[in-house]
Coordinates of C-alpha atoms in Angstrom, one line a residue:
M1 CA 87.6 115.7 87.7
V2 CA 89.6 116.8 84.5
S3 CA 88.2 120.3 85.2
F4 CA 89.0 120.3 88.8
L5 CA 92.6 119.1 88.5
A6 CA 92.8 121.1 85.8
A7 CA 92.4 124.2 87.7
S8 CA 94.9 122.9 90.3
S9 CA 97.6 123.2 87.7
A10 CA 96.8 126.2 86.1
P11 CA 98.6 128.7 88.6
T12 CA 102.0 126.7 87.8
P13 CA 103.5 128.9 84.8
L14 CA 102.1 132.0 86.6
Y15 CA 104.7 131.2 89.7
A16 CA 107.2 132.9 87.7
T17 CA 104.9 136.2 87.1
Y18 CA 103.7 136.1 90.7
Q19 CA 107.3 135.7 91.7
A20 CA 108.5 138.9 89.7
E21 CA 105.7 140.9 90.8
W22 CA 105.4 140.5 94.4
G23 CA 108.9 139.3 95.2
F24 CA 108.7 136.5 97.1
T25 CA 111.5 133.8 97.5
P26 CA 110.9 130.0 95.9
I27 CA 110.4 128.9 99.3
T28 CA 106.8 131.0 99.2
T29 CA 106.1 129.0 95.6
T30 CA 106.4 125.6 97.1
V31 CA 104.5 126.9 100.6
V32 CA 101.7 127.7 97.7
F33 CA 101.8 124.5 96.5
G34 CA 102.0 122.4 99.8
V35 CA 99.0 124.6 101.1
Y36 CA 96.7 123.3 98.3
A37 CA 98.1 119.9 98.7
I38 CA 97.2 120.4 102.6
A39 CA 93.5 121.9 101.8
V40 CA 93.1 119.0 99.6
L41 CA 93.7 116.5 102.3
S42 CA 91.4 117.9 104.8
G43 CA 88.9 117.8 102.0
L44 CA 89.3 114.3 101.3
L45 CA 89.2 113.6 105.5
V46 CA 86.6 115.7 106.4
L47 CA 83.9 115.6 103.1
G48 CA 85.6 112.5 101.7
K49 CA 82.3 110.5 102.6
L50 CA 79.6 112.8 103.1
S51 CA 78.5 112.0 99.2
D52 CA 77.8 108.6 100.6
H53 CA 75.2 110.1 102.3
V54 CA 73.7 112.8 101.2
G55 CA 74.3 112.0 97.7
R56 CA 76.9 112.6 94.6
R57 CA 75.0 115.7 93.3
P58 CA 74.7 117.5 96.2
V59 CA 78.4 117.7 96.9
L60 CA 79.4 117.8 93.3
I61 CA 77.3 121.0 92.8
A62 CA 78.6 122.6 96.6
A63 CA 82.1 121.8 95.3
I64 CA 81.8 123.5 91.9
V65 CA 80.1 126.6 93.6
A66 CA 83.6 126.7 96.4
Q67 CA 86.0 126.1 93.1
A68 CA 84.1 129.3 91.1
A69 CA 84.6 131.4 94.3
A70 CA 88.3 130.0 94.1
M71 CA 88.4 130.9 90.3
L72 CA 87.6 134.3 91.4
L73 CA 89.9 134.4 94.4
F74 CA 92.9 133.8 92.1
S75 CA 91.7 136.1 89.5
S76 CA 91.4 139.2 91.9
A77 CA 94.7 138.5 93.7
T78 CA 97.1 141.6 94.4
G79 CA 99.6 139.5 96.6
V80 CA 100.3 136.4 98.4
G81 CA 98.1 136.3 101.2
E82 CA 95.2 136.5 98.5
L83 CA 96.6 133.4 96.8
L84 CA 97.4 131.5 99.7
T85 CA 93.5 132.2 100.4
A86 CA 92.5 131.4 96.9
R87 CA 94.6 127.3 97.0
V88 CA 93.0 127.0 100.3
V89 CA 89.6 127.3 99.1
Q90 CA 90.4 125.1 95.3
G91 CA 91.6 122.6 97.8
L92 CA 88.8 121.9 99.9
S93 CA 86.5 122.2 97.0
T94 CA 88.7 119.7 95.3
G95 CA 89.1 117.1 98.2
A96 CA 85.2 116.9 98.1
A97 CA 84.9 116.9 94.8
L98 CA 87.4 114.2 93.8
G99 CA 85.7 111.1 96.1
A100 CA 82.1 112.3 95.2
V101 CA 82.9 112.4 91.6
G102 CA 85.0 109.0 91.5
A103 CA 82.1 107.3 93.6
A104 CA 79.3 108.5 91.0
M105 CA 81.9 106.9 88.3
M106 CA 81.7 103.8 89.8
D107 CA 78.4 103.8 90.5
L108 CA 77.6 104.3 86.9
D109 CA 80.1 101.3 85.2
R110 CA 82.5 99.8 87.7
A111 CA 84.8 98.6 85.5
R112 CA 84.8 102.1 83.2
G113 CA 84.3 103.9 86.5
T114 CA 87.8 102.3 87.7
L115 CA 89.7 103.2 84.3
A116 CA 88.2 107.0 84.4
N117 CA 89.4 107.4 88.2
A118 CA 93.0 106.4 87.0
F119 CA 92.8 108.3 83.3
T120 CA 91.5 111.4 84.5
P121 CA 94.3 113.1 87.0
G122 CA 97.0 112.7 84.2
L123 CA 94.7 114.6 81.8
G124 CA 93.4 117.2 84.0
T125 CA 96.9 117.9 85.4
A126 CA 98.2 118.1 81.8
T127 CA 95.2 119.8 79.8
G128 CA 95.6 122.5 83.0
S129 CA 99.5 123.1 82.7
L130 CA 100.0 123.3 78.7
V131 CA 96.5 125.7 78.7
S132 CA 97.5 127.6 81.5
G133 CA 100.9 128.4 79.8
F134 CA 99.9 129.7 75.9
V135 CA 97.2 132.0 78.1
V136 CA 100.0 133.3 79.9
Q137 CA 102.3 134.0 77.1
Y138 CA 99.9 134.9 74.3
L139 CA 96.6 136.3 75.6
P140 CA 96.5 139.6 77.3
A141 CA 95.7 140.0 81.1
P142 CA 96.9 136.3 81.5
S143 CA 96.4 136.2 85.6
H144 CA 92.9 137.0 85.4
T145 CA 92.2 135.0 81.4
I146 CA 92.7 131.6 82.6
Y147 CA 90.9 131.6 86.0
L148 CA 87.6 133.7 84.1
G149 CA 87.9 131.0 81.5
L150 CA 87.7 128.1 83.9
L151 CA 85.0 130.0 86.0
A152 CA 82.9 129.4 82.8
V153 CA 83.9 126.0 82.5
F154 CA 82.5 125.5 85.9
A155 CA 79.0 127.2 85.5
V156 CA 78.3 125.0 82.8
Q157 CA 79.5 122.0 84.4
A158 CA 76.6 123.3 87.6
V159 CA 74.2 123.1 85.1
A160 CA 74.9 119.9 84.0
V161 CA 75.4 118.5 87.4
A162 CA 72.1 119.7 88.7
L163 CA 70.1 118.0 85.3
I164 CA 71.9 114.2 86.4
D165 CA 70.1 111.8 88.1
E166 CA 71.4 110.4 91.3
T167 CA 73.3 107.2 91.6
V168 CA 73.1 106.7 95.4
T169 CA 70.3 106.4 98.0
R170 CA 70.2 108.8 100.8
A171 CA 71.3 107.2 103.9
P172 CA 71.6 108.6 107.8
G173 CA 75.1 109.3 109.3
A174 CA 76.0 112.8 107.5
W175 CA 77.0 114.7 110.4
T176 CA 79.3 111.7 111.9
S177 CA 80.9 111.2 108.0
L178 CA 82.1 114.1 109.1
V179 CA 84.8 113.3 111.9
P180 CA 87.9 112.7 109.7
E181 CA 87.8 108.8 109.8
I182 CA 88.8 106.5 107.1
A183 CA 86.2 103.5 106.7
L184 CA 88.9 100.6 105.1
P185 CA 86.9 97.4 104.7
R186 CA 88.9 94.1 105.7
R187 CA 89.1 92.5 102.2
V188 CA 90.9 95.5 100.7
R189 CA 92.8 96.4 103.7
G190 CA 96.2 94.3 102.2
P191 CA 95.9 95.6 98.4
V192 CA 95.8 99.3 100.3
L193 CA 98.8 98.6 102.0
A194 CA 100.6 97.0 99.3
A195 CA 99.4 100.2 96.6
A196 CA 99.9 103.0 99.2
P197 CA 104.1 103.1 98.6
V198 CA 103.2 103.1 94.9
V199 CA 100.6 106.0 95.2
F200 CA 102.8 108.5 97.1
A201 CA 106.0 108.0 95.4
V202 CA 104.0 108.8 92.1
W203 CA 102.5 112.1 93.6
A204 CA 105.7 112.9 95.0
L205 CA 106.9 112.9 91.3
A206 CA 104.2 114.9 90.4
G207 CA 104.8 117.6 92.9
F208 CA 108.5 117.5 92.0
Y209 CA 107.2 118.5 88.3
G210 CA 104.5 120.8 89.7
S211 CA 106.7 123.0 92.3
L212 CA 110.4 122.6 91.4
G213 CA 110.2 121.9 87.3
P214 CA 109.0 125.2 85.8
S215 CA 112.1 126.9 87.5
L216 CA 114.3 123.6 85.9
V217 CA 112.9 123.9 82.5
R218 CA 113.5 127.5 82.1
G219 CA 116.8 126.9 83.0
L220 CA 117.3 124.4 80.8
V221 CA 115.8 125.8 77.9
G222 CA 117.6 129.6 78.1
S223 CA 113.8 130.9 78.3
T224 CA 112.0 132.4 80.3
S225 CA 108.8 131.9 78.2
A226 CA 105.6 130.6 80.3
V227 CA 104.7 128.0 78.0
Y228 CA 108.1 126.1 79.4
G229 CA 107.1 126.8 82.4
G230 CA 104.4 124.3 82.3
L231 CA 105.7 122.2 79.3
G232 CA 107.4 119.3 81.9
L233 CA 104.2 118.7 84.0
F234 CA 102.5 118.9 80.7
V235 CA 104.4 115.8 79.8
L236 CA 104.5 113.9 82.9
A237 CA 100.9 113.9 82.9
I238 CA 99.8 113.3 79.1
V239 CA 102.1 110.5 79.0
A240 CA 100.8 109.0 82.5
A241 CA 97.2 109.5 80.9
T242 CA 98.0 107.7 77.7
S243 CA 100.0 105.0 79.6
V244 CA 96.6 104.5 81.5
L245 CA 94.9 103.5 78.4
A246 CA 97.7 101.4 76.6
L247 CA 98.0 99.2 80.0
R248 CA 94.3 99.2 81.1
R249 CA 93.9 95.2 79.8
A250 CA 97.2 94.4 81.9
E251 CA 97.0 92.7 85.1
A252 CA 96.9 95.3 88.4
R253 CA 100.1 93.7 89.6
T254 CA 102.1 93.7 86.0
V255 CA 100.9 97.5 85.5
M256 CA 102.6 98.3 88.9
Y257 CA 105.9 96.9 88.8
T258 CA 105.9 98.7 85.1
G259 CA 105.1 101.9 86.7
I260 CA 108.0 101.4 89.6
G261 CA 110.7 100.4 86.9
A262 CA 109.8 103.4 84.6
L263 CA 109.6 105.8 87.5
V264 CA 113.2 104.6 88.7
A265 CA 114.7 104.9 85.0
G266 CA 112.8 108.2 84.0
V267 CA 113.8 110.0 87.3
A268 CA 117.6 108.7 87.0
L269 CA 117.3 110.1 83.3
T270 CA 115.7 113.3 84.3
L271 CA 118.5 113.7 87.3
L272 CA 121.6 112.6 84.4
A273 CA 119.8 115.5 82.6
I274 CA 120.1 118.5 85.0
G275 CA 123.6 117.5 85.8
S276 CA 124.8 117.9 82.0
G277 CA 122.2 120.7 81.3
T278 CA 120.6 118.6 78.6
P279 CA 117.0 119.9 77.6
W280 CA 116.0 117.1 75.1
L281 CA 117.3 114.4 77.8
F282 CA 115.5 115.9 80.5
F283 CA 112.1 115.5 78.4
V284 CA 112.8 112.2 77.9
G285 CA 113.1 111.3 81.2
T286 CA 109.8 113.5 82.2
A287 CA 108.0 111.2 79.3
V288 CA 109.7 107.8 80.6
S289 CA 108.6 109.2 84.5
G290 CA 105.2 110.1 82.8
L291 CA 105.0 106.3 82.0
G292 CA 105.8 105.5 85.5
F293 CA 103.3 107.8 87.3
G294 CA 100.7 106.6 85.0
S295 CA 101.1 102.9 85.6
G296 CA 102.0 103.2 89.3
F297 CA 98.6 105.2 89.9
Q298 CA 96.6 103.4 87.6
G299 CA 97.8 99.7 89.1
G300 CA 97.0 100.9 92.8
I301 CA 93.6 102.1 91.7
R302 CA 92.7 99.1 90.1
T303 CA 94.4 96.6 92.8
V304 CA 92.2 98.2 95.3
L305 CA 88.5 100.0 93.9
P306 CA 86.9 97.2 92.1
L307 CA 87.0 95.5 95.6
T308 CA 84.8 97.9 97.2
E309 CA 81.0 97.9 97.2
P310 CA 78.9 101.0 95.8
H311 CA 78.2 102.3 99.7
E312 CA 82.3 102.3 100.4
S313 CA 83.8 103.6 97.1
S314 CA 84.3 107.3 97.9
G315 CA 85.4 106.7 101.3
V316 CA 88.2 104.4 100.1
L317 CA 89.1 106.7 97.0
S318 CA 89.3 109.3 99.1
L319 CA 91.9 107.4 101.0
L320 CA 94.0 106.6 98.0
F321 CA 93.9 110.5 97.6
V322 CA 94.8 111.3 100.8
V323 CA 98.0 109.0 100.1
S324 CA 98.5 110.5 96.6
Y325 CA 98.2 114.5 98.3
L326 CA 100.5 113.6 101.3
G327 CA 103.2 112.8 98.3
M328 CA 102.8 115.5 96.7
G329 CA 102.5 118.2 99.4
V330 CA 105.4 117.3 102.2
P331 CA 108.0 116.2 99.9
S332 CA 107.7 119.5 97.6
V333 CA 107.5 122.0 100.6
A334 CA 110.7 120.4 102.3
A335 CA 112.4 121.0 98.5
G336 CA 111.4 124.6 98.6
A337 CA 113.3 125.3 102.2
L338 CA 116.1 123.4 100.4
V339 CA 116.5 125.6 97.5
V340 CA 116.3 128.7 99.9
H341 CA 118.5 127.2 103.0
G342 CA 120.1 124.5 101.4
G343 CA 122.3 123.7 97.8
G344 CA 120.1 125.7 95.2
L345 CA 118.0 124.9 92.9
V346 CA 119.8 122.1 90.9
A347 CA 121.4 120.3 94.1
T348 CA 117.6 120.5 95.5
S349 CA 116.3 118.6 92.2
E350 CA 119.0 116.0 92.7
E351 CA 118.0 115.2 96.2
Y352 CA 114.5 114.9 95.1
G353 CA 115.0 113.0 92.7
A354 CA 117.0 110.3 94.4
V355 CA 114.2 110.3 97.5
V356 CA 111.6 109.8 94.2
I357 CA 113.6 106.7 93.1
A358 CA 114.3 105.3 97.0
L359 CA 110.4 105.7 97.6
A360 CA 109.7 103.5 94.5
L361 CA 112.4 100.8 95.7
L362 CA 110.5 100.8 99.1
A363 CA 107.2 100.6 97.0
L364 CA 108.8 97.7 95.3
A365 CA 110.1 96.2 98.3
A366 CA 106.7 96.3 99.9
L367 CA 105.0 94.9 96.8
L368 CA 106.9 92.0 97.2
L369 CA 106.7 91.6 100.9
R370 CA 103.0 91.7 100.4
G371 CA 102.6 88.9 98.0
R372 CA 100.1 88.8 94.9
P373 CA 97.5 91.4 96.3
Q374 CA 94.3 91.4 94.5
A375 CA 93.9 92.6 91.1
A376 CA 90.8 94.5 89.7
A377 CA 91.0 92.1 86.2
G378 CA 90.3 89.0 88.8
V379 CA 87.4 90.3 90.4
L380 CA 85.6 91.6 87.0
V381 CA 86.4 88.2 85.3
A382 CA 84.9 86.5 88.7
S383 CA 81.8 89.0 88.3
G384 CA 81.0 88.4 84.5
G385 CA 82.6 91.5 83.8
T386 CA 79.7 93.4 85.5
G387 CA 82.3 94.7 88.4
R388 CA 79.5 93.1 91.1
R389 CA 80.1 91.6 93.9
A390 CA 78.2 89.3 96.6
P391 CA 76.9 90.7 99.7
V392 CA 79.6 91.7 102.4
A393 CA 80.1 89.2 104.8
A394 CA 80.2 90.2 108.6
A395 CA 83.6 89.4 109.0
E396 CA 84.3 91.8 105.8
Q397 CA 82.9 95.2 107.0
P398 CA 84.5 98.3 107.0
E399 CA 86.8 98.8 110.2
R400 CA 87.5 102.5 111.4
V401 CA 90.7 103.6 110.5
A402 CA 91.5 107.1 112.5

């Protein structure tokens, strides 16, 4: 999961290079970013449940092969068309992998798997953006080197996945599982509704730093360095990953409230920094926002996933990632259009930040209205710390949601 999400953020510091070489506008950058999110959504909706039927290993190996092909497409790209194609292949493979690898971690250990599903997205995103920035800045052929390095990582991982044991028993219905619908167990419907607004809001923030962040940081610090292009996303993501570990023993609801409060405060500080042109305040605001990202996403994961049975994990996890990538993709594409046809980069950033704050407050209202969701900690304690649940009652069988 770390390597897939690192690969997804690796192009971020290169967008300025592509823009200079190929002469496209800022809206193209956000379209490229948004196309990836749409492709991930498609992969999640069509392939998200496949590993419940054919096994985790076959889906992961196929996804790794497709991701390796995307790295080759990136490294040989000579224009926007090839870049978009690479992003589509990358997004589809990432969507297929996220549900399978996340469910596999839950199969191995439900408590640790839940934590890993919340921790690894931030770590992967941070690693990809920072390492890519240094490669672009200091190594030769930057638009090739980072992708070829990732290609080597995926080759090693394909061999490793082929050697591990399968964690689920194959079940019929593989072709039926490709129909884009989510199996939402009745008992997790309420927790999902409570978590979804928080998850959407925090990933909308990630979309802001992934699409507009590089240009903002370079403008604030007065530098064209590729390292600065990935630094904002790195700070956001590494603080998010750290907060997951720091708050792993807190109650899920407390973690979600912490995430919402930090999200509002962090975005407010970031907007103040943009308006005043203060670089250090921008990074302070980014760090506080990172706390909001990590806490909000972890709270959502821990509220929902421990309530699922093993054969439901990949489908429900895919649903959470669908919400995540909708939050990341849709607002960022709209922001790209506003940069070109609206008030420019600074004004659009301020409007985007205001929307994220509004989403966070909407998430808070949804939590308060729904009352206390069943938290992961309660499930683990009730099951003796093993994360195992009693058999599902007939009334709790999954309900198909188109």
